[in-house]
Short mmCIF file of C-alpha atoms in Angstrom, two decimals:
data_model
loop_
_atom_site.label_atom_id
_atom_site.label_comp_id
_atom_site.label_asym_id
_atom_site.label_seq_id
_atom_site.Cartn_x
_atom_site.Cartn_y
_atom_site.Cartn_z
CA MET G 1 -0.40 -10.83 -0.82
CA ASN G 2 2.12 -13.10 -0.56
CA SER G 3 2.60 -12.19 3.41
CA ILE G 4 -0.88 -13.74 4.39
CA SER G 5 0.65 -17.36 3.75
CA GLY G 6 0.82 -19.52 6.94
CA LYS G 7 -0.75 -16.36 8.74
CA ARG G 8 -3.54 -17.81 11.14
CA VAL G 9 -7.13 -15.94 11.14
CA VAL G 10 -10.16 -16.35 13.46
CA ILE G 11 -13.24 -14.89 11.26
CA THR G 12 -16.49 -14.34 13.22
CA GLY G 13 -20.30 -14.94 11.32
CA GLY G 14 -18.40 -17.39 9.16
CA GLY G 15 -20.78 -19.33 8.27
CA SER G 16 -22.19 -17.27 5.04
CA GLY G 17 -22.45 -13.67 3.26
CA ILE G 18 -19.56 -12.08 3.83
CA GLY G 19 -17.87 -14.34 6.58
CA GLU G 20 -17.28 -16.66 4.39
CA ASP G 21 -16.20 -15.24 1.41
CA LEU G 22 -13.48 -13.74 3.95
CA ALA G 23 -12.41 -18.15 4.75
CA GLN G 24 -12.68 -18.91 1.81
CA GLY G 25 -9.96 -16.12 0.33
CA PHE G 26 -7.95 -16.01 3.48
CA ALA G 27 -7.62 -20.11 2.81
CA LYS G 28 -6.70 -19.22 -0.45
CA ALA G 29 -4.19 -17.05 -0.14
CA GLY G 30 -2.28 -18.88 2.27
CA ALA G 31 -3.70 -18.50 5.78
CA SER G 32 -5.07 -21.03 8.07
CA VAL G 33 -8.34 -20.53 9.08
CA VAL G 34 -11.06 -20.31 11.96
CA VAL G 35 -14.37 -19.76 10.73
CA GLY G 36 -16.97 -19.17 13.93
CA ALA G 37 -20.75 -18.55 13.95
CA ARG G 38 -23.60 -19.98 16.06
CA ARG G 39 -24.80 -22.07 13.64
CA ALA G 40 -22.26 -25.42 13.60
CA GLU G 41 -24.34 -26.97 10.55
CA THR G 42 -23.67 -23.85 8.06
CA LEU G 43 -19.91 -23.68 9.67
CA LYS G 44 -18.72 -27.35 9.19
CA ALA G 45 -19.89 -26.61 5.72
CA VAL G 46 -17.88 -23.97 5.23
CA ALA G 47 -14.74 -25.54 6.34
CA ASP G 48 -15.25 -29.03 4.90
CA ASN G 49 -15.06 -26.83 1.08
CA ILE G 50 -11.84 -25.19 1.86
CA ASN G 51 -10.12 -28.59 3.10
CA ASP G 52 -11.48 -30.28 0.11
CA SER G 53 -9.66 -27.64 -2.30
CA GLY G 54 -6.93 -27.91 -0.59
CA GLY G 55 -6.86 -25.00 2.53
CA LYS G 56 -7.03 -25.74 6.35
CA ALA G 57 -10.02 -24.01 8.05
CA TYR G 58 -11.30 -24.95 11.70
CA PRO G 59 -15.14 -24.69 12.79
CA ILE G 60 -15.69 -23.65 16.11
CA SER G 61 -19.54 -22.82 17.07
CA VAL G 62 -19.58 -19.43 19.17
CA ASP G 63 -22.01 -17.00 19.86
CA VAL G 64 -20.63 -13.55 20.46
CA THR G 65 -22.79 -12.13 22.87
CA ASP G 66 -21.81 -14.76 25.65
CA LEU G 67 -18.63 -13.97 27.32
CA LEU G 68 -17.91 -17.84 28.31
CA GLN G 69 -18.82 -19.03 24.80
CA VAL G 70 -16.54 -16.60 23.79
CA GLU G 71 -13.31 -17.12 25.48
CA GLN G 72 -13.31 -20.92 24.93
CA PHE G 73 -13.66 -20.08 21.25
CA ILE G 74 -10.92 -18.15 21.23
CA GLU G 75 -8.42 -20.88 23.20
CA ARG G 76 -9.85 -23.41 20.94
CA SER G 77 -8.95 -21.31 18.42
CA LYS G 78 -5.36 -20.84 19.39
CA ASP G 79 -4.85 -24.46 20.12
CA ALA G 80 -6.29 -25.24 16.19
CA LEU G 81 -4.28 -22.84 14.92
CA GLY G 82 -1.27 -22.18 17.03
CA GLY G 83 -1.52 -18.65 17.82
CA ILE G 84 -3.35 -15.78 15.78
CA ASP G 85 -2.85 -13.05 14.02
CA ILE G 86 -5.60 -11.46 12.32
CA LEU G 87 -8.87 -11.29 13.57
CA ILE G 88 -11.92 -10.30 11.17
CA ASN G 89 -15.16 -9.68 13.70
CA ASN G 90 -17.91 -9.99 11.01
CA ALA G 91 -20.59 -11.21 12.91
CA GLY G 92 -23.73 -9.21 13.21
CA ILE G 93 -27.89 -8.57 12.54
CA ALA G 94 -29.75 -5.79 11.22
CA GLN G 95 -33.31 -5.66 11.72
CA SER G 96 -35.35 -2.39 11.09
CA ALA G 97 -37.89 -0.60 12.76
CA LYS G 98 -39.80 2.54 13.71
CA PHE G 99 -38.54 4.63 16.06
CA ALA G 100 -41.63 5.50 17.96
CA THR G 101 -42.34 1.96 18.51
CA HIS G 102 -39.29 0.94 18.51
CA PRO G 103 -39.17 -3.10 20.42
CA ASP G 104 -36.85 -2.56 23.33
CA GLU G 105 -35.57 -6.49 22.62
CA LEU G 106 -34.29 -5.68 18.96
CA TRP G 107 -32.32 -2.51 20.88
CA HIS G 108 -30.56 -4.60 22.83
CA GLN G 109 -30.23 -7.79 21.02
CA THR G 110 -28.81 -5.89 17.99
CA ILE G 111 -26.25 -3.97 20.12
CA ALA G 112 -25.04 -7.15 21.52
CA VAL G 113 -24.64 -8.59 18.74
CA ASN G 114 -22.51 -6.33 16.68
CA LEU G 115 -20.95 -4.48 19.25
CA THR G 116 -20.55 -5.58 22.38
CA GLY G 117 -19.79 -8.75 20.24
CA VAL G 118 -16.85 -7.24 18.61
CA TYR G 119 -15.71 -5.76 22.27
CA TYR G 120 -15.97 -9.40 23.53
CA VAL G 121 -14.22 -11.17 21.02
CA THR G 122 -11.64 -8.13 20.29
CA LYS G 123 -10.34 -7.97 23.88
CA ALA G 124 -10.14 -11.66 24.35
CA VAL G 125 -7.96 -11.69 21.64
CA VAL G 126 -5.33 -8.47 21.73
CA PRO G 127 -3.24 -10.13 24.94
CA ALA G 128 -1.86 -12.35 22.93
CA MET G 129 -1.36 -10.02 19.63
CA LEU G 130 0.46 -7.75 22.23
CA GLU G 131 2.50 -10.34 23.49
CA GLN G 132 3.86 -11.70 19.96
CA LYS G 133 4.09 -7.56 18.72
CA TRP G 134 1.51 -7.87 16.01
CA GLY G 135 -1.40 -8.36 15.00
CA ARG G 136 -5.00 -7.01 12.01
CA ILE G 137 -7.99 -6.33 13.81
CA ILE G 138 -10.67 -5.97 11.10
CA MET G 139 -14.03 -4.50 11.60
CA ILE G 140 -16.80 -5.46 9.19
CA ALA G 141 -18.54 -2.69 10.22
CA SER G 142 -20.91 0.13 7.24
CA VAL G 143 -21.54 3.12 5.92
CA ALA G 144 -24.02 3.12 8.37
CA SER G 145 -21.17 3.68 10.85
CA LYS G 146 -21.47 7.32 8.96
CA ILE G 147 -24.35 8.47 8.56
CA GLY G 148 -27.82 8.27 9.55
CA GLY G 149 -30.82 5.99 8.10
CA ARG G 150 -34.09 5.64 8.75
CA TYR G 151 -35.91 2.63 10.64
CA ILE G 152 -32.28 1.57 11.40
CA GLY G 153 -31.67 3.22 14.75
CA ALA G 154 -30.59 0.21 16.27
CA TYR G 155 -28.36 -0.41 13.86
CA ASN G 156 -26.41 2.96 12.98
CA ALA G 157 -26.02 3.05 16.53
CA SER G 158 -23.61 0.18 17.04
CA LYS G 159 -21.84 0.22 13.49
CA HIS G 160 -20.95 3.76 15.11
CA GLY G 161 -20.07 2.02 18.31
CA VAL G 162 -17.83 -0.37 16.01
CA LEU G 163 -16.64 2.72 14.11
CA GLY G 164 -15.59 4.66 17.71
CA LEU G 165 -13.92 1.47 18.80
CA THR G 166 -12.05 1.41 16.00
CA ARG G 167 -10.41 4.23 16.34
CA SER G 168 -9.53 4.38 19.49
CA LEU G 169 -8.04 0.40 19.85
CA ALA G 170 -5.93 2.05 16.38
CA VAL G 171 -4.57 4.08 18.58
CA GLU G 172 -4.18 2.36 21.85
CA LEU G 173 -2.49 -0.21 20.49
CA ALA G 174 -0.46 1.02 17.90
CA PRO G 175 2.33 0.34 16.58
CA HIS G 176 2.28 -3.15 16.61
CA ILE G 177 -1.21 -3.90 16.00
CA THR G 178 -3.67 -2.21 13.34
CA THR G 179 -7.52 -1.34 13.47
CA ASN G 180 -9.36 -0.79 10.66
CA ALA G 181 -13.50 -1.52 9.85
CA ILE G 182 -14.71 -1.49 6.55
CA CYS G 183 -17.54 0.22 5.86
CA PRO G 184 -19.86 -1.79 3.52
CA ALA G 185 -23.04 -0.45 1.75
CA TYR G 186 -25.82 -2.76 1.19
CA VAL G 187 -23.99 -6.53 0.14
CA ASP G 188 -25.03 -9.28 -1.96
CA THR G 189 -25.52 -11.49 0.64
CA PRO G 190 -28.33 -13.56 2.28
CA MET G 191 -28.44 -10.85 5.23
CA THR G 192 -29.63 -8.52 1.92
CA ASP G 193 -32.12 -11.27 0.82
CA ALA G 194 -33.92 -11.13 3.79
CA THR G 195 -33.85 -7.82 3.89
CA ILE G 196 -35.76 -7.45 0.21
CA GLU G 197 -37.76 -9.73 1.26
CA ASN G 198 -38.92 -7.37 4.15
CA ILE G 199 -38.91 -4.79 1.87
CA THR G 200 -40.92 -6.56 -0.53
CA SER G 201 -43.75 -7.93 2.00
CA ARG G 202 -43.98 -4.40 3.63
CA THR G 203 -44.36 -2.51 0.24
CA GLY G 204 -45.79 -5.24 -2.42
CA MET G 205 -42.78 -3.87 -4.70
CA SER G 206 -41.45 -6.22 -6.84
CA ARG G 207 -37.95 -7.71 -5.78
CA GLU G 208 -36.26 -5.21 -8.80
CA GLU G 209 -37.65 -1.73 -7.00
CA ALA G 210 -36.89 -3.09 -3.60
CA VAL G 211 -33.14 -3.25 -4.37
CA GLY G 212 -33.60 -0.41 -6.18
CA THR G 213 -34.52 0.93 -2.84
CA LEU G 214 -31.31 -0.33 -0.45
CA VAL G 215 -28.76 0.97 -3.67
CA GLU G 216 -30.68 4.35 -5.11
CA ARG G 217 -27.81 6.91 -3.14
CA SER G 218 -24.94 4.63 -4.94
CA PRO G 219 -23.79 6.46 -7.89
CA GLN G 220 -23.06 2.90 -9.84
CA GLY G 221 -26.30 1.90 -8.52
CA ARG G 222 -25.62 -1.48 -7.47
CA LEU G 223 -25.52 -4.31 -4.39
CA VAL G 224 -21.67 -4.31 -3.38
CA GLN G 225 -20.14 -7.97 -3.78
CA CYS G 226 -18.34 -9.88 -1.42
CA ALA G 227 -15.18 -10.76 -3.59
CA GLU G 228 -14.89 -6.47 -2.53
CA ILE G 229 -15.16 -7.39 0.79
CA THR G 230 -12.56 -9.94 1.17
CA ALA G 231 -10.10 -8.11 -1.32
CA LEU G 232 -9.86 -4.86 0.95
CA ALA G 233 -9.28 -7.55 4.10
CA LEU G 234 -6.69 -9.00 2.49
CA TYR G 235 -4.67 -6.10 1.71
CA LEU G 236 -5.39 -4.29 5.28
CA ALA G 237 -4.33 -8.35 6.46
CA SER G 238 -0.99 -7.78 4.92
CA GLU G 239 2.12 -6.68 5.33
CA VAL G 240 2.53 -3.95 3.00
CA GLY G 241 -1.26 -2.58 4.22
CA GLY G 242 0.51 -2.09 7.60
CA GLY G 243 0.40 1.64 7.42
CA ILE G 244 -3.56 1.96 7.28
CA ASN G 245 -4.33 2.14 10.55
CA GLY G 246 -7.34 4.27 12.46
CA GLN G 247 -9.52 3.67 9.34
CA GLY G 248 -13.02 3.57 8.00
CA ILE G 249 -13.00 2.78 4.59
CA ASN G 250 -15.69 2.89 2.81
CA VAL G 251 -17.03 0.00 -0.56
CA ASP G 252 -20.53 1.58 -1.01
CA GLY G 253 -19.95 2.71 -5.03
CA GLY G 254 -19.17 5.97 -4.08
CA ILE G 255 -22.28 7.51 -1.92
CA VAL G 256 -21.74 11.15 -0.71
CA MET G 257 -21.82 11.07 2.91
CA SER G 258 -23.89 14.15 4.13
#
């Protein structure tokens, strides 16, 4: 992983969970990191923690659904870092609803954050990567990019879209830029905690029972850990990961795809 040292990394959704772990992991590997998300206070806490530990991180607020904010975010990131080598699209939301009564607003919001936001941020970064003839684009997608699930129609659609965009960019941007997606099952994050709380409040299940419903398809019977996502992202971003392109790599404990 020595090839990560000195690289310039932008991570969206960097205020907590997977994004926070990614920021810490890349900073420990010697990269300079911009963490982006909507909440300035959480970003500052993440960046302060990294900087206090000897790393280099910059907190820059952004709403990925707002094109003007995205363009300003990328320009500010370039100014802070001196350029961008690695982009990790991690910003995302997940809510559930029965399709027959699915709120239209939930559909539009999910697509806007999970798919259009990825499009906006990536489009803003790609020209500079093409000019420097080197880049790594990593999407934090989901096993929901490949399989269906009850009550998550909007989320499923958005993540299938992310994987489709990944495969298209992999072909178009080669040979100097690689584009890959990491597709985890449920990860032990605040977002999953919210899902668990929703299940318990709706069904009366205990937390343990609710977690069981989330991991029942995994042979390992557990939540994925953020560190597992970060380790794979570091590999994909490295020089030795350069031959991996256009892939959606599962981190799911061995779920059988249907």
